[in-house]
Short mmCIF file of C-alpha atoms in Angstrom, two decimals:
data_model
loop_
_atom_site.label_atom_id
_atom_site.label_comp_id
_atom_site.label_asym_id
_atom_site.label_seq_id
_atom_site.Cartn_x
_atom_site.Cartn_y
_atom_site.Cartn_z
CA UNK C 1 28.67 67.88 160.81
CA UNK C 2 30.57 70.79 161.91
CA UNK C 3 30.35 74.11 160.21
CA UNK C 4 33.98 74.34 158.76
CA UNK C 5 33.44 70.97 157.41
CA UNK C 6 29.85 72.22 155.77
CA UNK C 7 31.70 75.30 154.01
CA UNK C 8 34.45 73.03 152.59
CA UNK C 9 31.69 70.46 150.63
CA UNK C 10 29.95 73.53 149.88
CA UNK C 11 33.37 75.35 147.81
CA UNK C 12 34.05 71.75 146.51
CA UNK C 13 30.58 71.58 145.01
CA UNK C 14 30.54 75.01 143.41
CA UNK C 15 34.02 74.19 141.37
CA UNK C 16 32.44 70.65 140.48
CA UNK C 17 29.75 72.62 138.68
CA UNK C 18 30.71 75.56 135.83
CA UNK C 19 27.23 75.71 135.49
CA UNK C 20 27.22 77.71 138.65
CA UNK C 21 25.10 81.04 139.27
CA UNK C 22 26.24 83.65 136.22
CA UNK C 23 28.08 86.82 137.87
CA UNK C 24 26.14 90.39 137.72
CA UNK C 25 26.11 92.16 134.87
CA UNK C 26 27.85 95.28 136.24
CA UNK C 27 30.60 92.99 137.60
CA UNK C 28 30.97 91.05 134.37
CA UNK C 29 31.35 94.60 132.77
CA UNK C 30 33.91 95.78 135.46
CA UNK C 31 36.00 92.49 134.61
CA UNK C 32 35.73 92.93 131.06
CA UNK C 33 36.69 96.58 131.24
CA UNK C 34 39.41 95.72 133.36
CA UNK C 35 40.96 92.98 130.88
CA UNK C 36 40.22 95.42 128.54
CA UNK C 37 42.62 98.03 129.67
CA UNK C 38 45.69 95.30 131.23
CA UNK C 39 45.65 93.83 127.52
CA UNK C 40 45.96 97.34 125.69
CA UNK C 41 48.49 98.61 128.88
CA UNK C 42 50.68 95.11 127.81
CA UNK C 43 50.11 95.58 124.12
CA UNK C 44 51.40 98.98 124.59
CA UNK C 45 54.64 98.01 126.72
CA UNK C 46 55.35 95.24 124.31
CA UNK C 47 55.72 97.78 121.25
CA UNK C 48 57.38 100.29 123.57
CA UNK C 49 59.93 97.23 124.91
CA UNK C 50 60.40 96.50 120.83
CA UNK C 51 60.99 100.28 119.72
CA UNK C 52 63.71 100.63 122.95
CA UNK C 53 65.55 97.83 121.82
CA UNK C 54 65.19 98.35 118.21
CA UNK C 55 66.62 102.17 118.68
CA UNK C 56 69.29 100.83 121.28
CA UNK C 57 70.47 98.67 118.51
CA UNK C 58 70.32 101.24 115.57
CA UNK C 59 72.26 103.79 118.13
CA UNK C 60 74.74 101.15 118.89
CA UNK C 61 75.51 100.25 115.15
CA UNK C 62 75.20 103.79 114.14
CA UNK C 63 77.75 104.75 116.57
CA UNK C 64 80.15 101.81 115.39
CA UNK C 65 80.15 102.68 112.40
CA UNK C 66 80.54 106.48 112.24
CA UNK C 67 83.62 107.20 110.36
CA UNK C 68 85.03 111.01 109.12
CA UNK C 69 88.25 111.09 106.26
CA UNK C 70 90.08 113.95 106.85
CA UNK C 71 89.83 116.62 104.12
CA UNK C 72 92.40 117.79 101.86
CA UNK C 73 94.16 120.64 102.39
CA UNK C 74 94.16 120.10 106.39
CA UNK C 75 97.28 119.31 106.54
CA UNK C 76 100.61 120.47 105.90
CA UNK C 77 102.54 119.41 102.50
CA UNK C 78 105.76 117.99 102.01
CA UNK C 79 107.74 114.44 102.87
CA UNK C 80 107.01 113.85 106.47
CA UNK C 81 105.77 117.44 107.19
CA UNK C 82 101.99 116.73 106.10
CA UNK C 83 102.34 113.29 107.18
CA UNK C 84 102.20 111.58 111.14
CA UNK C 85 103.38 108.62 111.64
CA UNK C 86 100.36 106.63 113.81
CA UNK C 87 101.37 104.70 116.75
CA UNK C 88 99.34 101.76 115.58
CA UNK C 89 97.88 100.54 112.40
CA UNK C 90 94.72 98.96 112.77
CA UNK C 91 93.20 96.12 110.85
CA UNK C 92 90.24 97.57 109.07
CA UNK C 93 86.81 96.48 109.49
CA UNK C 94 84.83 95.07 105.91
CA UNK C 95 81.87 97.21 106.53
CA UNK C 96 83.83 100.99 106.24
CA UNK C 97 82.33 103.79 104.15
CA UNK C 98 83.93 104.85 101.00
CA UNK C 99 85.61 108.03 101.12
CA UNK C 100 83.18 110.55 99.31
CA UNK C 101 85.84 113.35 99.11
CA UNK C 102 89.54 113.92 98.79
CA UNK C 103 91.19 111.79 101.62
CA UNK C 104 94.35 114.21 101.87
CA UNK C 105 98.03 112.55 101.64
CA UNK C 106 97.24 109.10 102.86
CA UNK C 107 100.20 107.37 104.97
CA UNK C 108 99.51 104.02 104.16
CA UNK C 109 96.81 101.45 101.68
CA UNK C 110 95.68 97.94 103.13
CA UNK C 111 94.32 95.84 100.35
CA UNK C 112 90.84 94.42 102.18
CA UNK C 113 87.77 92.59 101.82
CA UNK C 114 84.82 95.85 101.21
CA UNK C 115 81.55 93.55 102.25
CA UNK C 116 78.19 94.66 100.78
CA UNK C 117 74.66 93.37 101.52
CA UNK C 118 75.22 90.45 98.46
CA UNK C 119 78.88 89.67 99.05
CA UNK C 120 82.37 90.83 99.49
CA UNK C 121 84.96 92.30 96.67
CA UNK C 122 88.53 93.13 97.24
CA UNK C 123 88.41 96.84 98.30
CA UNK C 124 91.59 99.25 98.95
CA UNK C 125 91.48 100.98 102.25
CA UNK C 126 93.25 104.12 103.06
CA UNK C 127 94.86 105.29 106.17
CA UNK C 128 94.78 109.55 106.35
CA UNK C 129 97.26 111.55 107.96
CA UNK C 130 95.46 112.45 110.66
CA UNK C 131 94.54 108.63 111.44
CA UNK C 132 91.05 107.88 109.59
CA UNK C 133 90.01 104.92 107.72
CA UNK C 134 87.81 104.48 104.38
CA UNK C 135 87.55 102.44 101.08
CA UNK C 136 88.98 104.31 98.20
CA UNK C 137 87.12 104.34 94.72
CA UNK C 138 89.57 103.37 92.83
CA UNK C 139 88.91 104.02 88.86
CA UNK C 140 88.97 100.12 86.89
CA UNK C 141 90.77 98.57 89.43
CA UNK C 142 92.29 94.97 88.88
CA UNK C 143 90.46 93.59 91.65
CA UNK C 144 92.95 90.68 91.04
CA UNK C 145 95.57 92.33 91.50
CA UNK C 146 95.21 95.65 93.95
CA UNK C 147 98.72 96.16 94.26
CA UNK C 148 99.46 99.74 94.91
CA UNK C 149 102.23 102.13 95.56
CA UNK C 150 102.45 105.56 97.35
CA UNK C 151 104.21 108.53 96.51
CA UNK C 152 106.80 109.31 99.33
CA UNK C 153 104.64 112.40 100.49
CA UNK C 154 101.43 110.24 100.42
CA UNK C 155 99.80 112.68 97.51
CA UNK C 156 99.60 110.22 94.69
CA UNK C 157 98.26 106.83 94.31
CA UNK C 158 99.24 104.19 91.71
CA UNK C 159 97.35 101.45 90.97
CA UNK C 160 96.29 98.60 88.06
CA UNK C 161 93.32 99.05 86.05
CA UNK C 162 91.46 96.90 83.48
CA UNK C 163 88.93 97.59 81.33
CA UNK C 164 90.63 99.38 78.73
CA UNK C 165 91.39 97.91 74.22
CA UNK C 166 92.97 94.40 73.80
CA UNK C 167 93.57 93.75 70.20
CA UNK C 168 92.72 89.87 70.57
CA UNK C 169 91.21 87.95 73.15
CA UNK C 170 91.78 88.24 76.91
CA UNK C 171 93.73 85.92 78.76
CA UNK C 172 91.99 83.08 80.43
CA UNK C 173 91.11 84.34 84.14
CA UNK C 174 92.72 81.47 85.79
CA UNK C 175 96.14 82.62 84.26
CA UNK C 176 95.73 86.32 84.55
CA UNK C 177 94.22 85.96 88.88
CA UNK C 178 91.86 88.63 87.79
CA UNK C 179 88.19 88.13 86.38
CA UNK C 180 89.14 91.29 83.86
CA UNK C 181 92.99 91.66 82.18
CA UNK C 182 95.03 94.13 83.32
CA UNK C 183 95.21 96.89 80.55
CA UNK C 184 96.98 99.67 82.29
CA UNK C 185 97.43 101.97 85.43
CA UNK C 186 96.04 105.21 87.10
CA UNK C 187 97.65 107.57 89.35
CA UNK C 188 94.90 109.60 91.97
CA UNK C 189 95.50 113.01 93.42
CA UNK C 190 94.82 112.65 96.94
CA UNK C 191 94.57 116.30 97.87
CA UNK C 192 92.18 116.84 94.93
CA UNK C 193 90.93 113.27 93.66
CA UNK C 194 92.17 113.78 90.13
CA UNK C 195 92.93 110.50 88.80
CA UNK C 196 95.02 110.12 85.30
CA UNK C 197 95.17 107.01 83.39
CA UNK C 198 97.79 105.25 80.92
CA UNK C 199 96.96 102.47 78.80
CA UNK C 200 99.17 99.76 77.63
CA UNK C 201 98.30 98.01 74.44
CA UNK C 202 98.31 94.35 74.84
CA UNK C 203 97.21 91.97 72.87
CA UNK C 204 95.79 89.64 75.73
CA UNK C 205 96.68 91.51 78.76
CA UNK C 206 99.21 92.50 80.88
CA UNK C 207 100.92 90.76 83.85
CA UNK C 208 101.86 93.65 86.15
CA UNK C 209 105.13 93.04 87.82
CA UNK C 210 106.78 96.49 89.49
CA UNK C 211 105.43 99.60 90.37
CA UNK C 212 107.25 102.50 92.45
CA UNK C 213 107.63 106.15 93.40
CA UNK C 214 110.49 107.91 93.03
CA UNK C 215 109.90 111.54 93.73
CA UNK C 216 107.43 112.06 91.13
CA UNK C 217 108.28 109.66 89.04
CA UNK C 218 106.39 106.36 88.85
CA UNK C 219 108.37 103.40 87.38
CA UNK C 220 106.08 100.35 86.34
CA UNK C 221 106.97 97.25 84.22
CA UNK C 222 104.83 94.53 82.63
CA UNK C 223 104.88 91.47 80.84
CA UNK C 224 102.51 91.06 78.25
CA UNK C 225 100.49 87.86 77.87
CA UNK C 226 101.43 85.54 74.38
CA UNK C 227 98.48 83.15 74.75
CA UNK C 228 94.82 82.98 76.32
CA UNK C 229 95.82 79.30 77.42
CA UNK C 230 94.84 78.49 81.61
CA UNK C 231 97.03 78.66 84.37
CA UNK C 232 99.25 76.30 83.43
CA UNK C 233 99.84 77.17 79.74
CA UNK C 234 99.58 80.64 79.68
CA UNK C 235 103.11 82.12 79.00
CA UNK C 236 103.85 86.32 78.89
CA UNK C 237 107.22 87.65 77.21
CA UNK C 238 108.62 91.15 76.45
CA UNK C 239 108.83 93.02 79.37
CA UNK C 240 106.94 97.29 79.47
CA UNK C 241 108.89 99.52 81.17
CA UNK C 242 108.56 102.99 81.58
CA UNK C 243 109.27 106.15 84.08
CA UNK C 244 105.88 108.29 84.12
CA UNK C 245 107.01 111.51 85.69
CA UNK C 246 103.44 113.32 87.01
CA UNK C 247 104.82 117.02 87.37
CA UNK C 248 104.96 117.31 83.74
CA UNK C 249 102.75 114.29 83.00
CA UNK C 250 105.39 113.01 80.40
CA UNK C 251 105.78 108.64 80.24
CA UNK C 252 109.30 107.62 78.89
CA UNK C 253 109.50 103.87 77.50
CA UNK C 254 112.55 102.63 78.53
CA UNK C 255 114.99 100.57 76.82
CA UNK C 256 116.42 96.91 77.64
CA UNK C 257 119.62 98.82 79.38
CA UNK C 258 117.78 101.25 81.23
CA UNK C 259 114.89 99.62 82.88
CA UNK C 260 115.06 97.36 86.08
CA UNK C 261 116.41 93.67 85.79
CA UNK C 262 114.56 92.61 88.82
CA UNK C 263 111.44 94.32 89.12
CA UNK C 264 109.67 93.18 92.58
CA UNK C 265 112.80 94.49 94.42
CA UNK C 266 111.99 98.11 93.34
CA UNK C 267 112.49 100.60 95.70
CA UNK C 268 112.79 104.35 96.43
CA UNK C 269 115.46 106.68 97.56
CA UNK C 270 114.11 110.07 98.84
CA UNK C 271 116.88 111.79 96.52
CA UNK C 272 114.14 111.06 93.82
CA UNK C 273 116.59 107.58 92.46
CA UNK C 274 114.63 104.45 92.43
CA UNK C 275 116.74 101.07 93.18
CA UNK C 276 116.15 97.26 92.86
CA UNK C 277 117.51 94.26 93.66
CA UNK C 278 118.73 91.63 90.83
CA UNK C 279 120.38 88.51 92.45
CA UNK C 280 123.61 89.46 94.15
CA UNK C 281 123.82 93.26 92.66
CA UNK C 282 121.65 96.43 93.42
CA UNK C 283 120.77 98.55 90.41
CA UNK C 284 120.89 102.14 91.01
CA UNK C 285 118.18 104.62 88.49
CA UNK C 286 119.30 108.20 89.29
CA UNK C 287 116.44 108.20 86.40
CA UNK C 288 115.53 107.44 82.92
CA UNK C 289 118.32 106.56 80.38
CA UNK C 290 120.73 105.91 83.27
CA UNK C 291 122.01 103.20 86.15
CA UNK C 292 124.37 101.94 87.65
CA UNK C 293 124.63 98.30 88.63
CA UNK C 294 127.21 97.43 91.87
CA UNK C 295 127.53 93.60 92.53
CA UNK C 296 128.46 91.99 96.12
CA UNK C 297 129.03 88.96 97.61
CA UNK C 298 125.04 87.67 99.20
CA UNK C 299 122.43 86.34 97.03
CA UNK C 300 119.48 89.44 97.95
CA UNK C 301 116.27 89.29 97.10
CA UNK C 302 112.84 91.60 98.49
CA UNK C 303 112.35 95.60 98.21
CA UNK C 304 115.23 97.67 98.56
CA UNK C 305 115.18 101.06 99.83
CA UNK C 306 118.08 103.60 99.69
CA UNK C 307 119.07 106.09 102.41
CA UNK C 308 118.54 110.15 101.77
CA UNK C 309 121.99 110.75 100.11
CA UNK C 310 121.39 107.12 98.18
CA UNK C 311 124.11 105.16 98.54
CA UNK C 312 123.43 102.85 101.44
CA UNK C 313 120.92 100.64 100.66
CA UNK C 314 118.66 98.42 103.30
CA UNK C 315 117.36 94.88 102.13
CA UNK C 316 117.05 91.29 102.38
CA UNK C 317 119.21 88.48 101.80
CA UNK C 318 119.23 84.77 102.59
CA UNK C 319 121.51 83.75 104.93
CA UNK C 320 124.71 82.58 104.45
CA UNK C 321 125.15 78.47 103.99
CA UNK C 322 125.40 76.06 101.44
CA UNK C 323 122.13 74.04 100.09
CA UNK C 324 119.08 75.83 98.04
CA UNK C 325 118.48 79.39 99.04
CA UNK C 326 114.49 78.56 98.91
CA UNK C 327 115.63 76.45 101.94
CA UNK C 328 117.55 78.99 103.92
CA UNK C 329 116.27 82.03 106.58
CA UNK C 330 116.71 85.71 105.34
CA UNK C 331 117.79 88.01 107.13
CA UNK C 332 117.84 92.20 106.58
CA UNK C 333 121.72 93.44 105.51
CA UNK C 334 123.28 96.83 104.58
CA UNK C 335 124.41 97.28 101.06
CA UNK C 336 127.09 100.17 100.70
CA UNK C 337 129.19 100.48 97.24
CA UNK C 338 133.29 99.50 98.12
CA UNK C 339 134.37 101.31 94.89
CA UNK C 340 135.16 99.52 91.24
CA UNK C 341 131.25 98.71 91.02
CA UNK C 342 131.13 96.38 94.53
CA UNK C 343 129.29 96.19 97.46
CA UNK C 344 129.62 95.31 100.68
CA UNK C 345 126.78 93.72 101.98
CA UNK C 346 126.60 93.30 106.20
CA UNK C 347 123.70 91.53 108.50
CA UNK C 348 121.74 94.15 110.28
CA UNK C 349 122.00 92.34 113.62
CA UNK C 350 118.69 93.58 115.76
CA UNK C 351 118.80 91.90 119.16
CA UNK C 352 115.50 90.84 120.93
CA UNK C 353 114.26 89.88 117.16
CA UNK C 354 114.62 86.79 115.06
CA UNK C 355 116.54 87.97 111.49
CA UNK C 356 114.13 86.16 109.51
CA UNK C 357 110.85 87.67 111.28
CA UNK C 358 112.19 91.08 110.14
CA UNK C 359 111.70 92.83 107.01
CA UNK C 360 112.85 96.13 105.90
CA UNK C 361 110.33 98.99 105.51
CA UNK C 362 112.16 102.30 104.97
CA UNK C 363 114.64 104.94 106.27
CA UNK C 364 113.72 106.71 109.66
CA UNK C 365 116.65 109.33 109.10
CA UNK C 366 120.43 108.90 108.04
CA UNK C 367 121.34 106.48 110.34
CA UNK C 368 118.51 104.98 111.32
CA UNK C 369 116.27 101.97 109.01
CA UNK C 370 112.74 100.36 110.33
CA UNK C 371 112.09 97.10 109.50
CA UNK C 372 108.81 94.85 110.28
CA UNK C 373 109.08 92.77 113.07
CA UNK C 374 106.26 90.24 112.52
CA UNK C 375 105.03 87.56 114.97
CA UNK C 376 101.05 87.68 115.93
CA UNK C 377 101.06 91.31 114.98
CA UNK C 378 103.59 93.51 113.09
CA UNK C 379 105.96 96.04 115.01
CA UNK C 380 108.29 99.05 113.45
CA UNK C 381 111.82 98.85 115.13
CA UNK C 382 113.90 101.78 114.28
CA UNK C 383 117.44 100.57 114.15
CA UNK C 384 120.80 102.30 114.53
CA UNK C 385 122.74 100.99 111.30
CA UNK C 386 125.97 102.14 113.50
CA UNK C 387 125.54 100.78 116.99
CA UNK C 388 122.15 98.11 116.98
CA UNK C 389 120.16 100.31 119.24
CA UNK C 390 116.32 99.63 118.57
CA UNK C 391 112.55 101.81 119.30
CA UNK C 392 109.58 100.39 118.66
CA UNK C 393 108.11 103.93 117.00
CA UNK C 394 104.64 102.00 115.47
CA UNK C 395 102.51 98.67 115.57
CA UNK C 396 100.42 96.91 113.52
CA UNK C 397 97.43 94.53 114.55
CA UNK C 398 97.65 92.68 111.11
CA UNK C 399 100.19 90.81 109.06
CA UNK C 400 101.82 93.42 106.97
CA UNK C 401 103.77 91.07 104.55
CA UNK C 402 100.35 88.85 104.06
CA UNK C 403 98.52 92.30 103.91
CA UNK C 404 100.77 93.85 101.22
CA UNK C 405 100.08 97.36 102.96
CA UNK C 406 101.59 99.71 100.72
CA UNK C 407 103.54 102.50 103.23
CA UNK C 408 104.25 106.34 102.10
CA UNK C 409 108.32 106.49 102.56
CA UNK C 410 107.62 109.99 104.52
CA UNK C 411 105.93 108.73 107.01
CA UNK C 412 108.59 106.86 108.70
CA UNK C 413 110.41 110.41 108.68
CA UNK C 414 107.56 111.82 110.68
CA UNK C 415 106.82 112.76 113.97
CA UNK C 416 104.72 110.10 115.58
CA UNK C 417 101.14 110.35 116.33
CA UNK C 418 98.58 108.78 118.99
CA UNK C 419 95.03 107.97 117.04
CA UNK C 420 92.36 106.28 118.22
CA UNK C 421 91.00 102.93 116.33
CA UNK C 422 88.73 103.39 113.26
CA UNK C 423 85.37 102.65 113.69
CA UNK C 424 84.18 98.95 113.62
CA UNK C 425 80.68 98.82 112.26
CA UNK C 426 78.06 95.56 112.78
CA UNK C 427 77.16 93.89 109.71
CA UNK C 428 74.09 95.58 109.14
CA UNK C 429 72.50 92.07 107.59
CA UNK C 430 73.13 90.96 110.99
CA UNK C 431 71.39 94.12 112.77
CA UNK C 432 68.43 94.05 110.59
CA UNK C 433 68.20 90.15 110.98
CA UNK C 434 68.33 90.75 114.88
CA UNK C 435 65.81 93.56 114.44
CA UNK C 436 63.17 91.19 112.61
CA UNK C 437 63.84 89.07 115.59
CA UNK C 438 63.14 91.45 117.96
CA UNK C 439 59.91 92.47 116.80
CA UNK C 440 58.57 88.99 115.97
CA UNK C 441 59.49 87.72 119.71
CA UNK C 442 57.47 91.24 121.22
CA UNK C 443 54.64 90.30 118.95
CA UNK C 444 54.77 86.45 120.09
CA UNK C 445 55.51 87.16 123.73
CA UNK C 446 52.23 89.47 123.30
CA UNK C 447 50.01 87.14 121.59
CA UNK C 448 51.18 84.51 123.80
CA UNK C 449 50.02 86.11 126.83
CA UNK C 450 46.54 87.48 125.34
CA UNK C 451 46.41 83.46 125.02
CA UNK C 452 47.02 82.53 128.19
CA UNK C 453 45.64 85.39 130.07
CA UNK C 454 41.75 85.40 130.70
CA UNK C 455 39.29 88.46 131.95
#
């Protein structure tokens, strides 16, 4: 038998038996001592691999989610002076801070969803002068209804509060849209945070219906709930007007003749008059206890908004044609008065744009309107009322009819402004879920190998 065979039966033999010859004790130490030290070396590179991740992931949120509001008083006042018009609007992200301090004149609100670590509530986020983004605390806020309106020089915020007396019971949720009735409205000082409040006594609530700025002045109307029935029976009558001018904090009631006969098409004109639409007339407020009412020719219908001098006004109408008007496109026309109380009414032809995709925003200067150009996202076309011309001067990455993003009037009047996006935190339920898993893979990958792994 050869000698390489010998030494193979020999090898086979020890591995047959475990029982072999024990190794020395200084070697068993060595090995021991050895294992020892690899399993507290992993160990220690397991909780070092865990804590690298864990802080890469608490830098990365922390960085997506830093957020500053610009301060009050850093900018300059007055329509379109203090105010920038941003080259983009950007749809907010649900996990923004609230603004802890005085935002400043905000250019524009975006009613949003403000998640927390139990749920979501409708928020209110504001869009600073300078560009920044935050969820404003609003006082009592009709979460139901967080319609809002800006001043023209983005210092003052209206908005719909609950919470306040009802002399009977409140209207049945379902018909109101809001778990709490609406009871009245507050106005916030952006450069200071002031807020003032005005009740409305009701005796089941309030339905809000129109709230604008002209100047000063805020103009709101409301019909007040007759029954607590649902949806489908509830029924509100006698409609609330009044003009509440904030730089003497006086609120006039107005009468049946002086208030506005078609109260979602108010308006503003920077002259301080506020207008609205009523079927196929505009109605002129030069302010309380006064109007005048001029009647064309096109059924119009939408916000109207009045030109600096405020005669010409810019809205909506449907387009001419014969059949229901629910049934027809609309279209944006000019609205000038033709003398003995007329108007004449004229498409604003924009070409590149379909007339029914556009919808009138405000006054750029004079001569020129911006309307909403909405398709996948939402661009502002300055037009030329005279000869058509168009400039894209802003964009918008969300819906801003769907959105009901409530503008200041100044800041289509503004110079125009490059900003960078808002910040766009994680979900932080989903960062720490991700860090649990982190750590309880690193603990599993190192218990798995102290398994596996033998001195």
């Amino acid at each position: 038998m050869s000698d390489d065979l010998r030494e193979t039966m020999s090898l086979l033999a020890d591995r047959a038996d475990p029982s072999g010859p024990p190794p020395a004790p200084d070697e068993l130490w060595a090995r021991g001592a050895a294992y020892r030290r690899r399993r507290r070396a992993v160990g220690a590179a397991g909780v070092a691999a865990v804590l690298v991740l864990l802080a890469a992931l608490g830098g990365l949120a922390w960085d997506r989610g830093r957020a500053e509001v610009q301060p009050a008083g850093a900018v300059d006042a007055g329509v379109g002076g203090g105010l920038r018009l941003p080259d983009t609007f950007f749809t907010p992200n649900d996990w923004l801070p609230a603004a802890e301090a005085p935002t400043g004149p905000l250019v524009a609100t975006v009613p949003w969803s403000d998640a927390g670590w139990l749920g979501s509530r409708p928020g209110l986020v504001g869009v600073s002068a300078t560009g920044e983004y935050a969820f404003l605390p609003l006082v009592d806020a009709a979460h139901g209804d967080l319609t809002t309106a800006l001043s023209a020089d983005g210092r003052w915020l209206a908005w719909w509060t609950s919470g306040g007396a009802i002399t009977g019971a409140p209207v049945d949720p379902a018909a109101s849209g809001t778990d709490a009735p609406v009871t009245g409205l507050a106005v916030m000082d952006t450069t200071t945070g002031e807020v003032q409040r005005r009740e409305v006594v009701s005796e089941h609530g309030l339905q809000p219906e129109g709230l604008a700025w002209a100047g000063d002045t805020l103009w709101w109307s409301t019909f007040a709930f007759t029954d607590v029935g649902s949806a489908a029976g509830s029924t509100s009558s006698f409609l609330r007007a009044a003009a509440w001018d904030l730089s003497n904090g006086t609120s006039i009631s107005l009468g049946v003749a002086d208030r506005p006969a078609y109260v979602p098409g108010m308006g503003a004109a920077d002259s301080g008059s506020l207008v609205a639409t009523s079927g196929r007339r505009v109605v002129r407020f030069p302010g309380p206890g006064a109007r005048e009412v001029l009647r064309g020719d096109r059924q119009l219908l939408g916000a109207a908004f009045a030109s600096s001098e405020g005669r010409t006004v810019v809205t909506t109408a449907y387009a001419r044609g014969t059949g229901r008007f629910a049934d027809r496109p609309t279209e944006p026309v000019l609205a000038t008065p033709a003398g003995d109380g007329r108007l004449t009414v004229r498409p604003l032809r924009v070409e590149g744009y379909a007339p029914e995709t556009l919808t009138p925003v405000g006054w750029r200067d004079e001569t020129h309107v911006v309307l909403a150009a909405s398709d996948l996202e939402t661009a502002f076309v300055s037009v030329d009322v005279a000869t058509g011309e168009t400039e894209v001067v802003s964009r918008a990455e969300l819906q801003v009819a769907s959105a009901q993003v409530s503008f200041a009037q100044g800041v289509w009047s503004a110079p125009e402004r490059d900003v960078v996006a808002p910040p766009d935190p994680f979900d932080p339920r989903a960062v720490a879920a991700l860090g649990v898993v982190v750590v309880l893979l690193g603990a599993a990958g190192v218990g798995l190998w102290r398994r596996r792994v033998r001195p």
